[in-house]
């Protein structure tokens, strides 16, 4: 009895894996013009008609689709994914989402290249300190 149950579970697991693989291949290979239309509508959201969008990039994967569009001179990225990884309707959103307005910072900002510090490059945090042997005269024997 235990052997039959184990074989049945193994077969059932194999069928689930096969179904998942077929769903992922379908997500990747299926031509779905309605997803393209949803992405274009998302890119044109908030723009007065007529919205002339230009598709400049398109990436398709088994988990979703990404579109790169230019709308009135702005570069807009839209990502479309299914509601439940491989099942459900597609939902399209702008990516990355619009950031909230930045808060005013009290940290001074360099106004010219002359007083700007160079960017740190990994390694020791003591970049401004010369190496120990830099200030010592060499001994002559």
mmCIF file of N, CA and C in Angstrom:
data_model
loop_
_atom_site.group_PDB
_atom_site.id
_atom_site.type_symbol
_atom_site.label_atom_id
_atom_site.label_comp_id
_atom_site.label_asym_id
_atom_site.label_seq_id
_atom_site.Cartn_x
_atom_site.Cartn_y
_atom_site.Cartn_z
ATOM 1 N N UNK A 1 0.816 -1.193 0.000
ATOM 2 C CA UNK A 1 0.000 0.000 0.000
ATOM 3 C C UNK A 1 0.862 1.261 0.000
ATOM 4 N N UNK A 2 1.919 1.279 0.839
ATOM 5 C CA UNK A 2 2.783 2.445 0.931
ATOM 6 C C UNK A 2 3.527 2.701 -0.376
ATOM 7 N N UNK A 3 3.903 1.617 -1.058
ATOM 8 C CA UNK A 3 4.638 1.772 -2.315
ATOM 9 C C UNK A 3 3.733 2.369 -3.399
ATOM 10 N N UNK A 4 2.489 1.932 -3.450
ATOM 11 C CA UNK A 4 1.534 2.450 -4.435
ATOM 12 C C UNK A 4 1.245 3.915 -4.151
ATOM 13 N N UNK A 5 1.100 4.280 -2.892
ATOM 14 C CA UNK A 5 0.842 5.661 -2.516
ATOM 15 C C UNK A 5 2.039 6.547 -2.874
ATOM 16 N N UNK A 6 3.238 6.064 -2.637
ATOM 17 C CA UNK A 6 4.445 6.818 -2.993
ATOM 18 C C UNK A 6 4.564 7.009 -4.493
ATOM 19 N N UNK A 7 4.265 5.966 -5.272
ATOM 20 C CA UNK A 7 4.314 6.088 -6.730
ATOM 21 C C UNK A 7 3.238 7.053 -7.231
ATOM 22 N N UNK A 8 2.056 6.995 -6.631
ATOM 23 C CA UNK A 8 0.976 7.904 -7.034
ATOM 24 C C UNK A 8 1.362 9.353 -6.727
ATOM 25 N N UNK A 9 1.965 9.586 -5.557
ATOM 26 C CA UNK A 9 2.399 10.934 -5.207
ATOM 27 C C UNK A 9 3.483 11.419 -6.163
ATOM 28 N N UNK A 10 4.404 10.556 -6.499
ATOM 29 C CA UNK A 10 5.461 10.921 -7.449
ATOM 30 C C UNK A 10 4.894 11.266 -8.821
ATOM 31 N N UNK A 11 3.928 10.491 -9.284
ATOM 32 C CA UNK A 11 3.303 10.754 -10.576
ATOM 33 C C UNK A 11 2.529 12.068 -10.545
ATOM 34 N N UNK A 12 1.822 12.309 -9.436
ATOM 35 C CA UNK A 12 1.071 13.546 -9.288
ATOM 36 C C UNK A 12 2.027 14.752 -9.274
ATOM 37 N N UNK A 13 3.135 14.637 -8.581
ATOM 38 C CA UNK A 13 4.143 15.696 -8.551
ATOM 39 C C UNK A 13 4.716 15.937 -9.943
ATOM 40 N N UNK A 14 4.941 14.881 -10.681
ATOM 41 C CA UNK A 14 5.450 14.997 -12.050
ATOM 42 C C UNK A 14 4.442 15.738 -12.932
ATOM 43 N N UNK A 15 3.145 15.424 -12.782
ATOM 44 C CA UNK A 15 2.106 16.102 -13.559
ATOM 45 C C UNK A 15 2.025 17.598 -13.217
ATOM 46 N N UNK A 16 2.148 17.931 -11.935
ATOM 47 C CA UNK A 16 2.127 19.337 -11.521
ATOM 48 C C UNK A 16 3.325 20.070 -12.137
ATOM 49 N N UNK A 17 4.492 19.463 -12.110
ATOM 50 C CA UNK A 17 5.684 20.065 -12.716
ATOM 51 C C UNK A 17 5.513 20.264 -14.206
ATOM 52 N N UNK A 18 4.933 19.276 -14.884
ATOM 53 C CA UNK A 18 4.694 19.383 -16.321
ATOM 54 C C UNK A 18 3.701 20.510 -16.620
ATOM 55 N N UNK A 19 2.644 20.616 -15.805
ATOM 56 C CA UNK A 19 1.665 21.681 -16.000
ATOM 57 C C UNK A 19 2.281 23.056 -15.779
ATOM 58 N N UNK A 20 3.128 23.196 -14.767
ATOM 59 C CA UNK A 20 3.803 24.464 -14.506
ATOM 60 C C UNK A 20 4.733 24.825 -15.653
ATOM 61 N N UNK A 21 5.454 23.850 -16.164
ATOM 62 C CA UNK A 21 6.355 24.107 -17.284
ATOM 63 C C UNK A 21 5.572 24.564 -18.519
ATOM 64 N N UNK A 22 4.458 23.921 -18.803
ATOM 65 C CA UNK A 22 3.642 24.310 -19.956
ATOM 66 C C UNK A 22 3.060 25.714 -19.777
ATOM 67 N N UNK A 23 2.665 26.059 -18.548
ATOM 68 C CA UNK A 23 2.135 27.403 -18.294
ATOM 69 C C UNK A 23 3.224 28.455 -18.496
ATOM 70 N N UNK A 24 4.449 28.184 -18.056
ATOM 71 C CA UNK A 24 5.553 29.122 -18.242
ATOM 72 C C UNK A 24 5.905 29.280 -19.719
ATOM 73 N N UNK A 25 5.910 28.184 -20.464
ATOM 74 C CA UNK A 25 6.191 28.268 -21.900
ATOM 75 C C UNK A 25 5.087 29.049 -22.599
ATOM 76 N N UNK A 26 3.851 28.830 -22.200
ATOM 77 C CA UNK A 26 2.733 29.566 -22.798
ATOM 78 C C UNK A 26 2.849 31.058 -22.505
ATOM 79 N N UNK A 27 3.213 31.418 -21.272
ATOM 80 C CA UNK A 27 3.396 32.836 -20.930
ATOM 81 C C UNK A 27 4.466 33.473 -21.808
ATOM 82 N N UNK A 28 5.512 32.740 -22.104
ATOM 83 C CA UNK A 28 6.607 33.283 -22.898
ATOM 84 C C UNK A 28 6.259 33.359 -24.383
ATOM 85 N N UNK A 29 5.657 32.299 -24.906
ATOM 86 C CA UNK A 29 5.506 32.172 -26.358
ATOM 87 C C UNK A 29 4.200 32.744 -26.912
ATOM 88 N N UNK A 30 3.190 32.899 -26.096
ATOM 89 C CA UNK A 30 1.880 33.318 -26.610
ATOM 90 C C UNK A 30 1.913 34.762 -27.090
ATOM 91 N N UNK A 31 1.345 34.980 -28.249
ATOM 92 C CA UNK A 31 1.163 36.338 -28.771
ATOM 93 C C UNK A 31 -0.129 36.873 -28.198
ATOM 94 N N UNK A 32 -0.043 37.923 -27.411
ATOM 95 C CA UNK A 32 -1.221 38.489 -26.781
ATOM 96 C C UNK A 32 -1.249 39.998 -27.025
ATOM 97 N N UNK A 33 -1.886 40.414 -28.123
ATOM 98 C CA UNK A 33 -1.916 41.837 -28.445
ATOM 99 C C UNK A 33 -2.645 42.687 -27.403
ATOM 100 N N UNK A 34 -3.537 42.069 -26.622
ATOM 101 C CA UNK A 34 -4.240 42.848 -25.599
ATOM 102 C C UNK A 34 -3.274 43.300 -24.500
ATOM 103 N N UNK A 35 -2.216 42.530 -24.246
ATOM 104 C CA UNK A 35 -1.214 42.939 -23.252
ATOM 105 C C UNK A 35 -0.442 44.150 -23.778
ATOM 106 N N UNK A 36 -0.097 44.136 -25.071
ATOM 107 C CA UNK A 36 0.579 45.275 -25.677
ATOM 108 C C UNK A 36 -0.301 46.529 -25.590
ATOM 109 N N UNK A 37 -1.593 46.365 -25.850
ATOM 110 C CA UNK A 37 -2.520 47.501 -25.790
ATOM 111 C C UNK A 37 -2.639 48.027 -24.358
ATOM 112 N N UNK A 38 -2.664 47.127 -23.369
ATOM 113 C CA UNK A 38 -2.724 47.565 -21.973
ATOM 114 C C UNK A 38 -1.463 48.326 -21.584
ATOM 115 N N UNK A 39 -0.313 47.882 -22.060
ATOM 116 C CA UNK A 39 0.947 48.559 -21.749
ATOM 117 C C UNK A 39 0.970 49.954 -22.367
ATOM 118 N N UNK A 40 0.521 50.067 -23.601
ATOM 119 C CA UNK A 40 0.479 51.375 -24.256
ATOM 120 C C UNK A 40 -0.506 52.309 -23.546
ATOM 121 N N UNK A 41 -1.648 51.768 -23.107
ATOM 122 C CA UNK A 41 -2.623 52.588 -22.379
ATOM 123 C C UNK A 41 -2.042 53.054 -21.042
ATOM 124 N N UNK A 42 -1.285 52.194 -20.376
ATOM 125 C CA UNK A 42 -0.663 52.567 -19.106
ATOM 126 C C UNK A 42 0.386 53.655 -19.320
ATOM 127 N N UNK A 43 1.124 53.569 -20.400
ATOM 128 C CA UNK A 43 2.144 54.588 -20.702
ATOM 129 C C UNK A 43 1.490 55.931 -21.015
ATOM 130 N N UNK A 44 0.314 55.913 -21.612
ATOM 131 C CA UNK A 44 -0.379 57.146 -21.994
ATOM 132 C C UNK A 44 -1.279 57.689 -20.894
ATOM 133 N N UNK A 45 -1.322 57.016 -19.748
ATOM 134 C CA UNK A 45 -2.190 57.459 -18.665
ATOM 135 C C UNK A 45 -1.782 58.852 -18.207
ATOM 136 N N UNK A 46 -2.744 59.753 -18.144
ATOM 137 C CA UNK A 46 -2.496 61.120 -17.713
ATOM 138 C C UNK A 46 -2.033 62.049 -18.818
ATOM 139 N N UNK A 47 -1.933 61.550 -20.053
ATOM 140 C CA UNK A 47 -1.503 62.367 -21.186
ATOM 141 C C UNK A 47 -2.733 62.724 -22.002
ATOM 142 N N UNK A 48 -2.830 63.990 -22.417
ATOM 143 C CA UNK A 48 -3.965 64.403 -23.218
ATOM 144 C C UNK A 48 -3.913 63.744 -24.586
ATOM 145 N N UNK A 49 -5.074 63.418 -25.134
ATOM 146 C CA UNK A 49 -5.164 62.803 -26.458
ATOM 147 C C UNK A 49 -4.746 63.808 -27.510
ATOM 148 N N UNK A 50 -4.165 63.421 -28.572
ATOM 149 C CA UNK A 50 -3.740 62.069 -28.911
ATOM 150 C C UNK A 50 -2.398 61.752 -28.267
ATOM 151 N N UNK A 51 -2.242 60.528 -27.846
ATOM 152 C CA UNK A 51 -1.008 60.071 -27.227
ATOM 153 C C UNK A 51 -0.217 59.306 -28.278
ATOM 154 N N UNK A 52 0.876 59.876 -28.720
ATOM 155 C CA UNK A 52 1.729 59.220 -29.708
ATOM 156 C C UNK A 52 2.889 58.554 -28.993
ATOM 157 N N UNK A 53 2.756 57.262 -28.743
ATOM 158 C CA UNK A 53 3.813 56.531 -28.059
ATOM 159 C C UNK A 53 4.676 55.801 -29.086
ATOM 160 N N UNK A 54 5.949 55.673 -28.756
ATOM 161 C CA UNK A 54 6.899 54.982 -29.624
ATOM 162 C C UNK A 54 7.532 53.871 -28.820
ATOM 163 N N UNK A 55 7.357 52.638 -29.263
ATOM 164 C CA UNK A 55 7.932 51.478 -28.587
ATOM 165 C C UNK A 55 9.403 51.386 -28.964
ATOM 166 N N UNK A 56 10.294 51.497 -27.969
ATOM 167 C CA UNK A 56 11.733 51.419 -28.253
ATOM 168 C C UNK A 56 12.377 50.179 -27.660
ATOM 169 N N UNK A 57 11.672 49.469 -26.785
ATOM 170 C CA UNK A 57 12.233 48.258 -26.199
ATOM 171 C C UNK A 57 11.135 47.330 -25.716
ATOM 172 N N UNK A 58 11.413 46.031 -25.805
ATOM 173 C CA UNK A 58 10.425 45.037 -25.423
ATOM 174 C C UNK A 58 11.180 43.812 -24.937
ATOM 175 N N UNK A 59 10.874 43.369 -23.720
ATOM 176 C CA UNK A 59 11.499 42.173 -23.169
ATOM 177 C C UNK A 59 10.390 41.232 -22.743
ATOM 178 N N UNK A 60 10.491 40.003 -23.195
ATOM 179 C CA UNK A 60 9.488 38.993 -22.873
ATOM 180 C C UNK A 60 10.165 37.910 -22.043
ATOM 181 N N UNK A 61 9.524 37.533 -20.950
ATOM 182 C CA UNK A 61 10.019 36.421 -20.146
ATOM 183 C C UNK A 61 8.844 35.524 -19.796
ATOM 184 N N UNK A 62 9.124 34.421 -19.147
ATOM 185 C CA UNK A 62 8.039 33.518 -18.784
ATOM 186 C C UNK A 62 7.223 34.057 -17.615
ATOM 187 N N UNK A 63 7.716 35.083 -16.931
ATOM 188 C CA UNK A 63 6.987 35.653 -15.810
ATOM 189 C C UNK A 63 6.329 36.987 -16.123
ATOM 190 N N UNK A 64 6.544 37.547 -17.295
ATOM 191 C CA UNK A 64 5.913 38.812 -17.632
ATOM 192 C C UNK A 64 6.559 39.457 -18.841
ATOM 193 N N UNK A 65 6.170 40.698 -19.084
ATOM 194 C CA UNK A 65 6.680 41.460 -20.222
ATOM 195 C C UNK A 65 7.009 42.863 -19.761
ATOM 196 N N UNK A 66 8.059 43.416 -20.332
ATOM 197 C CA UNK A 66 8.459 44.787 -20.028
ATOM 198 C C UNK A 66 8.520 45.567 -21.325
ATOM 199 N N UNK A 67 8.009 46.782 -21.286
ATOM 200 C CA UNK A 67 7.969 47.643 -22.455
ATOM 201 C C UNK A 67 8.708 48.935 -22.131
ATOM 202 N N UNK A 68 9.460 49.442 -23.083
ATOM 203 C CA UNK A 68 10.119 50.739 -22.972
ATOM 204 C C UNK A 68 9.507 51.613 -24.060
ATOM 205 N N UNK A 69 8.840 52.689 -23.664
ATOM 206 C CA UNK A 69 8.149 53.553 -24.611
ATOM 207 C C UNK A 69 8.582 55.003 -24.415
ATOM 208 N N UNK A 70 8.480 55.774 -25.473
ATOM 209 C CA UNK A 70 8.685 57.212 -25.387
ATOM 210 C C UNK A 70 7.332 57.866 -25.665
ATOM 211 N N UNK A 71 6.883 58.668 -24.693
ATOM 212 C CA UNK A 71 5.612 59.379 -24.805
ATOM 213 C C UNK A 71 5.904 60.855 -24.580
ATOM 214 N N UNK A 72 5.710 61.636 -25.624
ATOM 215 C CA UNK A 72 5.948 63.085 -25.574
ATOM 216 C C UNK A 72 7.316 63.426 -24.999
ATOM 217 N N UNK A 73 8.336 62.718 -25.465
ATOM 218 C CA UNK A 73 9.707 62.992 -25.063
ATOM 219 C C UNK A 73 10.133 62.365 -23.749
ATOM 220 N N UNK A 74 9.238 61.711 -23.034
ATOM 221 C CA UNK A 74 9.576 61.058 -21.768
ATOM 222 C C UNK A 74 9.783 59.566 -21.992
ATOM 223 N N UNK A 75 10.817 59.041 -21.363
ATOM 224 C CA UNK A 75 11.106 57.610 -21.418
ATOM 225 C C UNK A 75 10.303 56.925 -20.313
ATOM 226 N N UNK A 76 9.392 56.027 -20.695
ATOM 227 C CA UNK A 76 8.503 55.371 -19.732
ATOM 228 C C UNK A 76 8.664 53.861 -19.838
ATOM 229 N N UNK A 77 8.829 53.219 -18.679
ATOM 230 C CA UNK A 77 8.906 51.763 -18.612
ATOM 231 C C UNK A 77 7.606 51.229 -18.035
ATOM 232 N N UNK A 78 7.086 50.183 -18.656
ATOM 233 C CA UNK A 78 5.851 49.545 -18.198
ATOM 234 C C UNK A 78 6.122 48.055 -18.055
ATOM 235 N N UNK A 79 5.697 47.490 -16.928
ATOM 236 C CA UNK A 79 5.871 46.066 -16.683
ATOM 237 C C UNK A 79 4.496 45.424 -16.573
ATOM 238 N N UNK A 80 4.290 44.335 -17.299
ATOM 239 C CA UNK A 80 3.021 43.597 -17.257
ATOM 240 C C UNK A 80 3.283 42.196 -16.715
ATOM 241 N N UNK A 81 2.514 41.829 -15.710
ATOM 242 C CA UNK A 81 2.641 40.497 -15.102
ATOM 243 C C UNK A 81 1.262 39.934 -14.813
ATOM 244 N N UNK A 82 1.207 38.625 -14.694
ATOM 245 C CA UNK A 82 -0.055 37.972 -14.346
ATOM 246 C C UNK A 82 -0.333 38.140 -12.861
ATOM 247 N N UNK A 83 -1.597 38.031 -12.495
ATOM 248 C CA UNK A 83 -1.989 38.201 -11.096
ATOM 249 C C UNK A 83 -1.388 37.136 -10.193
ATOM 250 N N UNK A 84 -1.332 35.898 -10.656
ATOM 251 C CA UNK A 84 -0.852 34.780 -9.836
ATOM 252 C C UNK A 84 0.292 34.054 -10.544
ATOM 253 N N UNK A 85 1.381 34.695 -10.757
ATOM 254 C CA UNK A 85 2.608 34.211 -11.380
ATOM 255 C C UNK A 85 2.385 33.679 -12.786
ATOM 256 N N UNK A 86 1.674 32.555 -12.928
ATOM 257 C CA UNK A 86 1.435 32.004 -14.272
ATOM 258 C C UNK A 86 -0.044 31.939 -14.621
ATOM 259 N N UNK A 87 -0.907 32.312 -13.702
ATOM 260 C CA UNK A 87 -2.351 32.257 -13.935
ATOM 261 C C UNK A 87 -2.965 33.625 -13.690
ATOM 262 N N UNK A 88 -4.125 33.852 -14.259
ATOM 263 C CA UNK A 88 -4.847 35.096 -14.041
ATOM 264 C C UNK A 88 -4.620 36.097 -15.159
ATOM 265 N N UNK A 89 -5.284 37.222 -15.027
ATOM 266 C CA UNK A 89 -5.187 38.280 -16.025
ATOM 267 C C UNK A 89 -3.889 39.061 -15.838
ATOM 268 N N UNK A 90 -3.461 39.689 -16.930
ATOM 269 C CA UNK A 90 -2.280 40.545 -16.854
ATOM 270 C C UNK A 90 -2.652 41.877 -16.220
ATOM 271 N N UNK A 91 -1.713 42.452 -15.476
ATOM 272 C CA UNK A 91 -1.834 43.799 -14.939
ATOM 273 C C UNK A 91 -0.565 44.545 -15.317
ATOM 274 N N UNK A 92 -0.731 45.743 -15.823
ATOM 275 C CA UNK A 92 0.408 46.551 -16.253
ATOM 276 C C UNK A 92 0.575 47.741 -15.320
ATOM 277 N N UNK A 93 1.814 48.022 -14.948
ATOM 278 C CA UNK A 93 2.141 49.169 -14.106
ATOM 279 C C UNK A 93 3.400 49.831 -14.631
ATOM 280 N N UNK A 94 3.496 51.127 -14.391
ATOM 281 C CA UNK A 94 4.731 51.826 -14.742
ATOM 282 C C UNK A 94 5.827 51.342 -13.809
ATOM 283 N N UNK A 95 7.033 51.230 -14.358
ATOM 284 C CA UNK A 95 8.150 50.752 -13.553
ATOM 285 C C UNK A 95 9.360 51.596 -13.808
ATOM 286 N N UNK A 96 10.075 52.076 -12.858
ATOM 287 C CA UNK A 96 9.759 52.000 -11.446
ATOM 288 C C UNK A 96 8.605 52.943 -11.129
ATOM 289 N N UNK A 97 7.886 52.661 -10.051
ATOM 290 C CA UNK A 97 6.769 53.531 -9.690
ATOM 291 C C UNK A 97 7.263 54.945 -9.435
ATOM 292 N N UNK A 98 6.399 55.896 -9.639
ATOM 293 C CA UNK A 98 6.771 57.293 -9.425
ATOM 294 C C UNK A 98 7.168 57.499 -7.971
ATOM 295 N N UNK A 99 8.312 58.144 -7.773
ATOM 296 C CA UNK A 99 8.816 58.388 -6.423
ATOM 297 C C UNK A 99 8.106 59.601 -5.831
ATOM 298 N N UNK A 100 7.875 59.601 -4.518
ATOM 299 C CA UNK A 100 7.281 60.774 -3.893
ATOM 300 C C UNK A 100 8.272 61.932 -3.961
ATOM 301 N N UNK A 101 7.791 63.153 -3.852
ATOM 302 C CA UNK A 101 8.705 64.289 -3.910
ATOM 303 C C UNK A 101 9.761 64.181 -2.821
ATOM 304 N N UNK A 102 10.990 64.528 -3.172
ATOM 305 C CA UNK A 102 12.105 64.425 -2.227
ATOM 306 C C UNK A 102 11.980 65.496 -1.154
ATOM 307 N N UNK A 103 12.296 65.113 0.068
ATOM 308 C CA UNK A 103 12.272 66.061 1.174
ATOM 309 C C UNK A 103 13.503 66.958 1.083
ATOM 310 N N UNK A 104 13.382 68.170 1.573
ATOM 311 C CA UNK A 104 14.501 69.101 1.559
ATOM 312 C C UNK A 104 15.534 68.613 2.554
ATOM 313 N N UNK A 105 16.777 68.519 2.117
ATOM 314 C CA UNK A 105 17.848 68.010 2.952
ATOM 315 C C UNK A 105 18.659 69.157 3.529
ATOM 316 N N UNK A 106 19.158 68.979 4.741
ATOM 317 C CA UNK A 106 20.000 69.992 5.361
ATOM 318 C C UNK A 106 21.473 69.746 5.062
ATOM 319 N N UNK A 107 21.790 68.723 4.293
ATOM 320 C CA UNK A 107 23.177 68.414 3.950
ATOM 321 C C UNK A 107 23.616 69.351 2.842
ATOM 322 N N UNK A 108 24.756 70.043 3.013
ATOM 323 C CA UNK A 108 25.214 70.948 1.955
ATOM 324 C C UNK A 108 25.599 70.180 0.704
ATOM 325 N N UNK A 109 25.293 70.781 -0.422
ATOM 326 C CA UNK A 109 25.588 70.169 -1.708
ATOM 327 C C UNK A 109 26.652 71.010 -2.403
ATOM 328 N N UNK A 110 27.622 70.352 -3.025
ATOM 329 C CA UNK A 110 28.679 71.068 -3.733
ATOM 330 C C UNK A 110 28.069 71.816 -4.917
ATOM 331 N N UNK A 111 28.488 73.072 -5.100
ATOM 332 C CA UNK A 111 27.916 73.875 -6.171
ATOM 333 C C UNK A 111 28.781 73.908 -7.404
ATOM 334 N N UNK A 112 30.033 73.507 -7.289
ATOM 335 C CA UNK A 112 30.894 73.462 -8.462
ATOM 336 C C UNK A 112 31.814 72.267 -8.338
ATOM 337 N N UNK A 113 32.451 71.924 -9.435
ATOM 338 C CA UNK A 113 33.339 70.758 -9.427
ATOM 339 C C UNK A 113 34.576 71.019 -8.582
ATOM 340 N N UNK A 114 34.922 72.289 -8.328
ATOM 341 C CA UNK A 114 36.130 72.607 -7.585
ATOM 342 C C UNK A 114 36.074 72.192 -6.128
ATOM 343 N N UNK A 115 34.917 72.245 -5.499
ATOM 344 C CA UNK A 115 34.854 71.891 -4.085
ATOM 345 C C UNK A 115 34.156 70.558 -3.850
ATOM 346 N N UNK A 116 33.937 69.796 -4.888
ATOM 347 C CA UNK A 116 33.302 68.492 -4.741
ATOM 348 C C UNK A 116 34.357 67.449 -4.395
ATOM 349 N N UNK A 117 34.020 66.551 -3.500
ATOM 350 C CA UNK A 117 34.929 65.473 -3.136
ATOM 351 C C UNK A 117 34.797 64.339 -4.143
ATOM 352 N N UNK A 118 35.893 63.632 -4.418
ATOM 353 C CA UNK A 118 35.783 62.501 -5.340
ATOM 354 C C UNK A 118 34.961 61.385 -4.711
ATOM 355 N N UNK A 119 34.357 60.599 -5.565
ATOM 356 C CA UNK A 119 33.547 59.484 -5.087
ATOM 357 C C UNK A 119 34.442 58.439 -4.439
ATOM 358 N N UNK A 120 34.003 57.833 -3.314
ATOM 359 C CA UNK A 120 34.812 56.791 -2.678
ATOM 360 C C UNK A 120 34.906 55.576 -3.571
ATOM 361 N N UNK A 121 36.029 54.871 -3.477
ATOM 362 C CA UNK A 121 36.268 53.707 -4.331
ATOM 363 C C UNK A 121 36.564 52.466 -3.524
ATOM 364 N N UNK A 122 35.796 52.110 -2.612
ATOM 365 C CA UNK A 122 36.008 50.873 -1.871
ATOM 366 C C UNK A 122 37.329 50.880 -1.108
ATOM 367 N N UNK A 123 37.576 49.878 -0.321
ATOM 368 C CA UNK A 123 38.821 49.801 0.434
ATOM 369 C C UNK A 123 38.696 50.536 1.746
ATOM 370 N N UNK A 124 39.786 51.095 2.206
ATOM 371 C CA UNK A 124 39.843 51.745 3.502
ATOM 372 C C UNK A 124 39.006 53.022 3.521
ATOM 373 N N UNK A 125 38.407 53.287 4.649
ATOM 374 C CA UNK A 125 37.628 54.513 4.806
ATOM 375 C C UNK A 125 38.550 55.704 5.068
ATOM 376 N N UNK A 126 39.838 55.458 5.348
ATOM 377 C CA UNK A 126 40.788 56.518 5.657
ATOM 378 C C UNK A 126 41.522 56.962 4.400
ATOM 379 N N UNK A 127 40.796 57.360 3.374
ATOM 380 C CA UNK A 127 41.409 57.767 2.105
ATOM 381 C C UNK A 127 42.263 59.021 2.239
ATOM 382 N N UNK A 128 41.841 59.973 3.088
ATOM 383 C CA UNK A 128 42.559 61.230 3.192
ATOM 384 C C UNK A 128 43.859 61.112 3.969
ATOM 385 N N UNK A 129 44.067 60.040 4.706
ATOM 386 C CA UNK A 129 45.261 59.858 5.514
ATOM 387 C C UNK A 129 46.350 59.234 4.647
ATOM 388 N N UNK A 130 47.557 59.860 4.599
ATOM 389 C CA UNK A 130 48.635 59.284 3.795
ATOM 390 C C UNK A 130 49.126 57.984 4.417
ATOM 391 N N UNK A 131 49.722 57.122 3.622
ATOM 392 C CA UNK A 131 50.255 55.880 4.170
ATOM 393 C C UNK A 131 51.345 56.175 5.196
ATOM 394 N N UNK A 132 51.596 55.275 6.144
ATOM 395 C CA UNK A 132 52.555 55.535 7.220
ATOM 396 C C UNK A 132 53.958 55.882 6.724
ATOM 397 N N UNK A 133 54.384 55.361 5.619
ATOM 398 C CA UNK A 133 55.752 55.594 5.161
ATOM 399 C C UNK A 133 55.883 56.851 4.308
ATOM 400 N N UNK A 134 54.815 57.571 4.065
ATOM 401 C CA UNK A 134 54.862 58.714 3.155
ATOM 402 C C UNK A 134 55.630 59.892 3.725
ATOM 403 N N UNK A 135 55.570 60.135 5.022
ATOM 404 C CA UNK A 135 56.211 61.304 5.590
ATOM 405 C C UNK A 135 57.603 61.029 6.168
ATOM 406 N N UNK A 136 58.035 59.813 6.216
ATOM 407 C CA UNK A 136 59.321 59.466 6.846
ATOM 408 C C UNK A 136 60.437 59.489 5.791
ATOM 409 N N UNK A 137 61.557 60.065 6.133
ATOM 410 C CA UNK A 137 62.686 60.020 5.199
ATOM 411 C C UNK A 137 63.268 58.608 5.161
ATOM 412 N N UNK A 138 63.775 58.260 4.027
ATOM 413 C CA UNK A 138 64.392 56.951 3.880
ATOM 414 C C UNK A 138 65.755 56.959 4.582
ATOM 415 N N UNK A 139 66.062 55.888 5.255
ATOM 416 C CA UNK A 139 67.352 55.780 5.933
ATOM 417 C C UNK A 139 68.400 55.280 4.942
ATOM 418 N N UNK A 140 69.569 55.886 5.025
ATOM 419 C CA UNK A 140 70.669 55.478 4.148
ATOM 420 C C UNK A 140 71.697 54.756 4.966
ATOM 421 N N UNK A 141 71.960 53.550 4.672
ATOM 422 C CA UNK A 141 72.957 52.774 5.395
ATOM 423 C C UNK A 141 74.209 52.614 4.638
#
